[in-house]
């Protein structure tokens, strides 16, 4: 477990890496006694500083929702990060990678909550009841510390979240079987990945329920109007200057972004 001084130092390292586009040293090596609780405290410190400087909290993201991804970092549950208004991009927008370090893209569904959701006993059905609509989303991820990273590095770094793009056709959560939403991800016109949303814990709403229950011991919940990224159902696709990404969600439409 780290003391407050080390947590503050770790937060400063990650914020400087984000500002300059130069990766910080691995936190797990710099702070050998670092634990997952430290990582969430560091993440919260960074988010609180950004909010104090004018950013606005718009929701959360859930990561590491597949067993395969969890096994690579030695955990048995997902992790989460925060979504700020400064992290949102428009469908069709050109996004600069100048300050990004290892940018990648994931295919997800975003749940837009119509009412608050509070754990510790939130269920899939509670999530469906609280959700106003579900919409296709791309998550842009980036690592602000050097690879290979452990779970403590990833969580402290806001679960690697760098941006979110919403697009396509919003749907009510009970109008379709969300488990079978499928997508194809193309980079520069070539199919790179495909998948179905059941790959997210069997049902993407289960990730949202997990998050509500995970936040409950800290006295917080998910707020009405907030957006929750439920987790990727494809592998990540690396991007760089000149790349155009298009995610085709079939009946739910598509999302396109260009990187410069």
C-alpha positions as a Python dict, from the first residue, in 0.01 Angstrom:
ca = {
    (1, 'X'): (0, 0, 0),
    (2, 'X'): (129, 346, -92),
    (3, 'X'): (124, 659, 119),
    (4, 'X'): (-42, 982, 4),
    (5, 'X'): (287, 1129, -118),
    (6, 'X'): (357, 834, -349),
    (7, 'X'): (-1, 838, -480),
    (8, 'X'): (34, 1208, -560),
    (9, 'X'): (367, 1144, -733),
    (10, 'X'): (218, 864, -943),
    (11, 'X'): (-74, 1088, -1045),
    (12, 'X'): (168, 1363, -1146),
    (13, 'X'): (368, 1116, -1359),
    (14, 'X'): (59, 1009, -1553),
    (15, 'X'): (-69, 1362, -1602),
    (16, 'X'): (270, 1476, -1731),
    (17, 'X'): (277, 1182, -1974),
    (18, 'X'): (-67, 1280, -2103),
    (19, 'X'): (41, 1644, -2139),
    (20, 'X'): (363, 1570, -2328),
    (21, 'X'): (284, 1248, -2514),
    (22, 'X'): (589, 1084, -2355),
    (23, 'X'): (520, 765, -2155),
    (24, 'X'): (582, 757, -1782),
    (25, 'X'): (778, 478, -1617),
    (26, 'X'): (575, 172, -1519),
    (27, 'X'): (410, 247, -1187),
    (28, 'X'): (435, -115, -1075),
    (29, 'X'): (815, -89, -1099),
    (30, 'X'): (844, 262, -961),
    (31, 'X'): (622, 178, -662),
    (32, 'X'): (678, -194, -587),
    (33, 'X'): (421, -206, -307),
    (34, 'X'): (141, -63, -520),
    (35, 'X'): (-198, -235, -486),
    (36, 'X'): (-527, -211, -677),
    (37, 'X'): (-672, 15, -406),
    (38, 'X'): (-380, 253, -468),
    (39, 'X'): (-453, 249, -841),
    (40, 'X'): (-815, 355, -798),
    (41, 'X'): (-706, 626, -553),
    (42, 'X'): (-453, 758, -808),
    (43, 'X'): (-715, 748, -1083),
    (44, 'X'): (-960, 940, -864),
    (45, 'X'): (-695, 1199, -777),
    (46, 'X'): (-633, 1267, -1147),
    (47, 'X'): (-1006, 1290, -1225),
    (48, 'X'): (-1068, 1521, -928),
    (49, 'X'): (-787, 1751, -1042),
    (50, 'X'): (-930, 1768, -1395),
    (51, 'X'): (-1278, 1841, -1264),
    (52, 'X'): (-1136, 2115, -1039),
    (53, 'X'): (-984, 2267, -1354),
    (54, 'X'): (-1319, 2276, -1532),
    (55, 'X'): (-1387, 1929, -1675),
    (56, 'X'): (-1727, 1769, -1618),
    (57, 'X'): (-1797, 1405, -1532),
    (58, 'X'): (-2020, 1244, -1795),
    (59, 'X'): (-2001, 878, -1700),
    (60, 'X'): (-1778, 572, -1671),
    (61, 'X'): (-1613, 304, -1879),
    (62, 'X'): (-1574, -64, -1803),
    (63, 'X'): (-1268, -252, -1923),
    (64, 'X'): (-1121, -602, -1918),
    (65, 'X'): (-1463, -761, -1956),
    (66, 'X'): (-1343, -1079, -2128),
    (67, 'X'): (-1180, -1372, -1948),
    (68, 'X'): (-898, -1370, -2202),
    (69, 'X'): (-809, -1006, -2126),
    (70, 'X'): (-840, -1060, -1751),
    (71, 'X'): (-598, -1351, -1761),
    (72, 'X'): (-333, -1139, -1935),
    (73, 'X'): (-315, -903, -1636),
    (74, 'X'): (-379, -1157, -1361),
    (75, 'X'): (-725, -1055, -1237),
    (76, 'X'): (-1067, -1218, -1231),
    (77, 'X'): (-1297, -915, -1269),
    (78, 'X'): (-1326, -606, -1491),
    (79, 'X'): (-1189, -262, -1410),
    (80, 'X'): (-1336, 84, -1461),
    (81, 'X'): (-1247, 443, -1546),
    (82, 'X'): (-1417, 781, -1575),
    (83, 'X'): (-1552, 967, -1878),
    (84, 'X'): (-1509, 1346, -1881),
    (85, 'X'): (-1669, 1586, -2126),
    (86, 'X'): (-1323, 1665, -2266),
    (87, 'X'): (-1293, 1303, -2389),
    (88, 'X'): (-1591, 1305, -2627),
    (89, 'X'): (-1546, 1326, -3006),
    (90, 'X'): (-1803, 1350, -3285),
    (91, 'X'): (-1886, 1082, -3540),
    (92, 'X'): (-1691, 1175, -3855),
    (93, 'X'): (-1440, 1391, -3667),
    (94, 'X'): (-1065, 1401, -3736),
    (95, 'X'): (-881, 1321, -3413),
    (96, 'X'): (-521, 1424, -3354),
    (97, 'X'): (-280, 1157, -3226),
    (98, 'X'): (-3, 1410, -3162),
    (99, 'X'): (-16, 1370, -2782),
    (100, 'X'): (-121, 1004, -2783),
    (101, 'X'): (135, 735, -2710),
    (102, 'X'): (-9, 399, -2824),
    (103, 'X'): (-360, 485, -2953),
    (104, 'X'): (-603, 203, -3026),
    (105, 'X'): (-974, 163, -3086),
    (106, 'X'): (-1234, -72, -2936),
    (107, 'X'): (-1592, -149, -3040),
    (108, 'X'): (-1852, -112, -2766),
    (109, 'X'): (-2208, -27, -2667),
    (110, 'X'): (-2284, 280, -2456),
    (111, 'X'): (-2569, 277, -2204),
    (112, 'X'): (-2729, 617, -2148),
    (113, 'X'): (-2905, 615, -1812),
    (114, 'X'): (-3249, 765, -1773),
    (115, 'X'): (-3241, 732, -1396),
    (116, 'X'): (-2983, 670, -1126),
    (117, 'X'): (-2852, 319, -1061),
    (118, 'X'): (-2719, 228, -717),
    (119, 'X'): (-2558, -93, -588),
    (120, 'X'): (-2474, -309, -404),
    (121, 'X'): (-2741, -543, -542),
    (122, 'X'): (-2796, -405, -892),
    (123, 'X'): (-2895, -670, -1147),
    (124, 'X'): (-2912, -694, -1524),
    (125, 'X'): (-3284, -613, -1501),
    (126, 'X'): (-3214, -304, -1290),
    (127, 'X'): (-2976, -184, -1561),
    (128, 'X'): (-3232, -236, -1838),
    (129, 'X'): (-3494, -53, -1632),
    (130, 'X'): (-3259, 242, -1561),
    (131, 'X'): (-3134, 274, -1920),
    (132, 'X'): (-3296, 533, -2147),
    (133, 'X'): (-3126, 404, -2462),
    (134, 'X'): (-2822, 215, -2591),
    (135, 'X'): (-2606, 350, -2873),
    (136, 'X'): (-2301, 223, -3066),
    (137, 'X'): (-1969, 362, -2947),
    (138, 'X'): (-1598, 352, -3018),
    (139, 'X'): (-1356, 385, -2730),
    (140, 'X'): (-1015, 534, -2799),
    (141, 'X'): (-764, 389, -2556),
    (142, 'X'): (-407, 493, -2484),
    (143, 'X'): (-145, 395, -2230),
    (144, 'X'): (30, 680, -2053),
    (145, 'X'): (290, 452, -1894),
    (146, 'X'): (536, 216, -2059),
    (147, 'X'): (439, -134, -2169),
    (148, 'X'): (415, -411, -2067),
    (149, 'X'): (177, -293, -1796),
    (150, 'X'): (21, -467, -1499),
    (151, 'X'): (-332, -418, -1373),
    (152, 'X'): (-221, -149, -1126),
    (153, 'X'): (-73, 54, -1413),
    (154, 'X'): (-389, 19, -1620),
    (155, 'X'): (-634, 116, -1345),
    (156, 'X'): (-432, 416, -1228),
    (157, 'X'): (-423, 536, -1590),
    (158, 'X'): (-806, 571, -1597),
    (159, 'X'): (-831, 216, -1734),
    (160, 'X'): (-645, 342, -2045),
    (161, 'X'): (-941, 552, -2163),
    (162, 'X'): (-849, 843, -2392),
    (163, 'X'): (-1174, 919, -2575),
    (164, 'X'): (-1520, 811, -2681),
    (165, 'X'): (-1718, 848, -3004),
    (166, 'X'): (-2095, 790, -3012),
    (167, 'X'): (-2284, 727, -3335),
    (168, 'X'): (-2527, 508, -3524),
    (169, 'X'): (-2887, 451, -3417),
    (170, 'X'): (-2995, 466, -3052),
    (171, 'X'): (-3229, 186, -2939),
    (172, 'X'): (-3439, 124, -2630),
    (173, 'X'): (-3283, -154, -2424),
    (174, 'X'): (-3586, -386, -2450),
    (175, 'X'): (-3647, -331, -2822),
    (176, 'X'): (-3370, -571, -2927),
    (177, 'X'): (-3169, -856, -2777),
    (178, 'X'): (-2857, -663, -2679),
    (179, 'X'): (-2653, -984, -2658),
    (180, 'X'): (-2668, -1019, -3035),
    (181, 'X'): (-2565, -671, -3141),
    (182, 'X'): (-2280, -734, -3385),
    (183, 'X'): (-2018, -507, -3540),
    (184, 'X'): (-1743, -514, -3800),
    (185, 'X'): (-1446, -281, -3753),
    (186, 'X'): (-1262, -165, -4065),
    (187, 'X'): (-935, 26, -4083),
    (188, 'X'): (-872, 201, -4416),
    (189, 'X'): (-1141, -15, -4576),
    (190, 'X'): (-1000, -349, -4453),
    (191, 'X'): (-1185, -558, -4195),
    (192, 'X'): (-968, -584, -3882),
    (193, 'X'): (-1210, -716, -3619),
    (194, 'X'): (-1566, -838, -3572),
    (195, 'X'): (-1769, -957, -3276),
    (196, 'X'): (-2098, -970, -3090),
    (197, 'X'): (-2176, -794, -2764),
    (198, 'X'): (-2246, -1119, -2577),
    (199, 'X'): (-1867, -1139, -2550),
    (200, 'X'): (-1903, -878, -2273),
    (201, 'X'): (-1973, -1096, -1968),
    (202, 'X'): (-2250, -1279, -2156),
    (203, 'X'): (-2463, -962, -2174),
    (204, 'X'): (-2332, -603, -2192),
    (205, 'X'): (-2578, -489, -1924),
    (206, 'X'): (-2403, -717, -1674),
    (207, 'X'): (-2096, -496, -1697),
    (208, 'X'): (-2305, -193, -1599),
    (209, 'X'): (-2452, -385, -1305),
    (210, 'X'): (-2099, -487, -1198),
    (211, 'X'): (-1992, -122, -1202),
    (212, 'X'): (-2289, -3, -993),
    (213, 'X'): (-2212, -271, -736),
    (214, 'X'): (-1838, -195, -741),
    (215, 'X'): (-1900, 175, -672),
    (216, 'X'): (-2150, 113, -389),
    (217, 'X'): (-1894, 58, -108),
    (218, 'X'): (-1751, 402, -189),
    (219, 'X'): (-2091, 563, -140),
    (220, 'X'): (-2138, 651, -506),
    (221, 'X'): (-2358, 526, -787),
    (222, 'X'): (-2435, 586, -1153),
    (223, 'X'): (-2625, 907, -1221),
    (224, 'X'): (-2920, 980, -1448),
    (225, 'X'): (-2796, 1119, -1778),
    (226, 'X'): (-2457, 957, -1745),
    (227, 'X'): (-2306, 734, -2013),
    (228, 'X'): (-2152, 396, -1937),
    (229, 'X'): (-1927, 221, -2188),
    (230, 'X'): (-2005, -146, -2127),
    (231, 'X'): (-1677, -297, -2255),
    (232, 'X'): (-1525, -400, -2584),
    (233, 'X'): (-1650, -701, -2777),
    (234, 'X'): (-1356, -702, -3020),
    (235, 'X'): (-982, -693, -2977),
    (236, 'X'): (-815, -354, -2992),
    (237, 'X'): (-703, -212, -3327),
    (238, 'X'): (-396, 13, -3338),
    (239, 'X'): (-432, 347, -3515),
    (240, 'X'): (-199, 622, -3629),
    (241, 'X'): (-191, 937, -3841),
    (242, 'X'): (-373, 887, -4171),
    (243, 'X'): (-592, 598, -4055),
    (244, 'X'): (-969, 598, -4102),
    (245, 'X'): (-1176, 369, -3879),
    (246, 'X'): (-1531, 263, -3955),
    (247, 'X'): (-1744, 44, -3730),
    (248, 'X'): (-2048, -112, -3902),
    (249, 'X'): (-2317, -215, -3654),
    (250, 'X'): (-2561, -337, -3919),
    (251, 'X'): (-2917, -229, -3829),
    (252, 'X'): (-2776, 8, -3565),
    (253, 'X'): (-2578, 208, -3821),
    (254, 'X'): (-2210, 296, -3813),
    (255, 'X'): (-1939, 523, -3674),
    (256, 'X'): (-1642, 668, -3866),
    (257, 'X'): (-1342, 866, -3744),
    (258, 'X'): (-1016, 975, -3903),
    (259, 'X'): (-683, 1012, -3722),
    (260, 'X'): (-421, 1276, -3802),
}
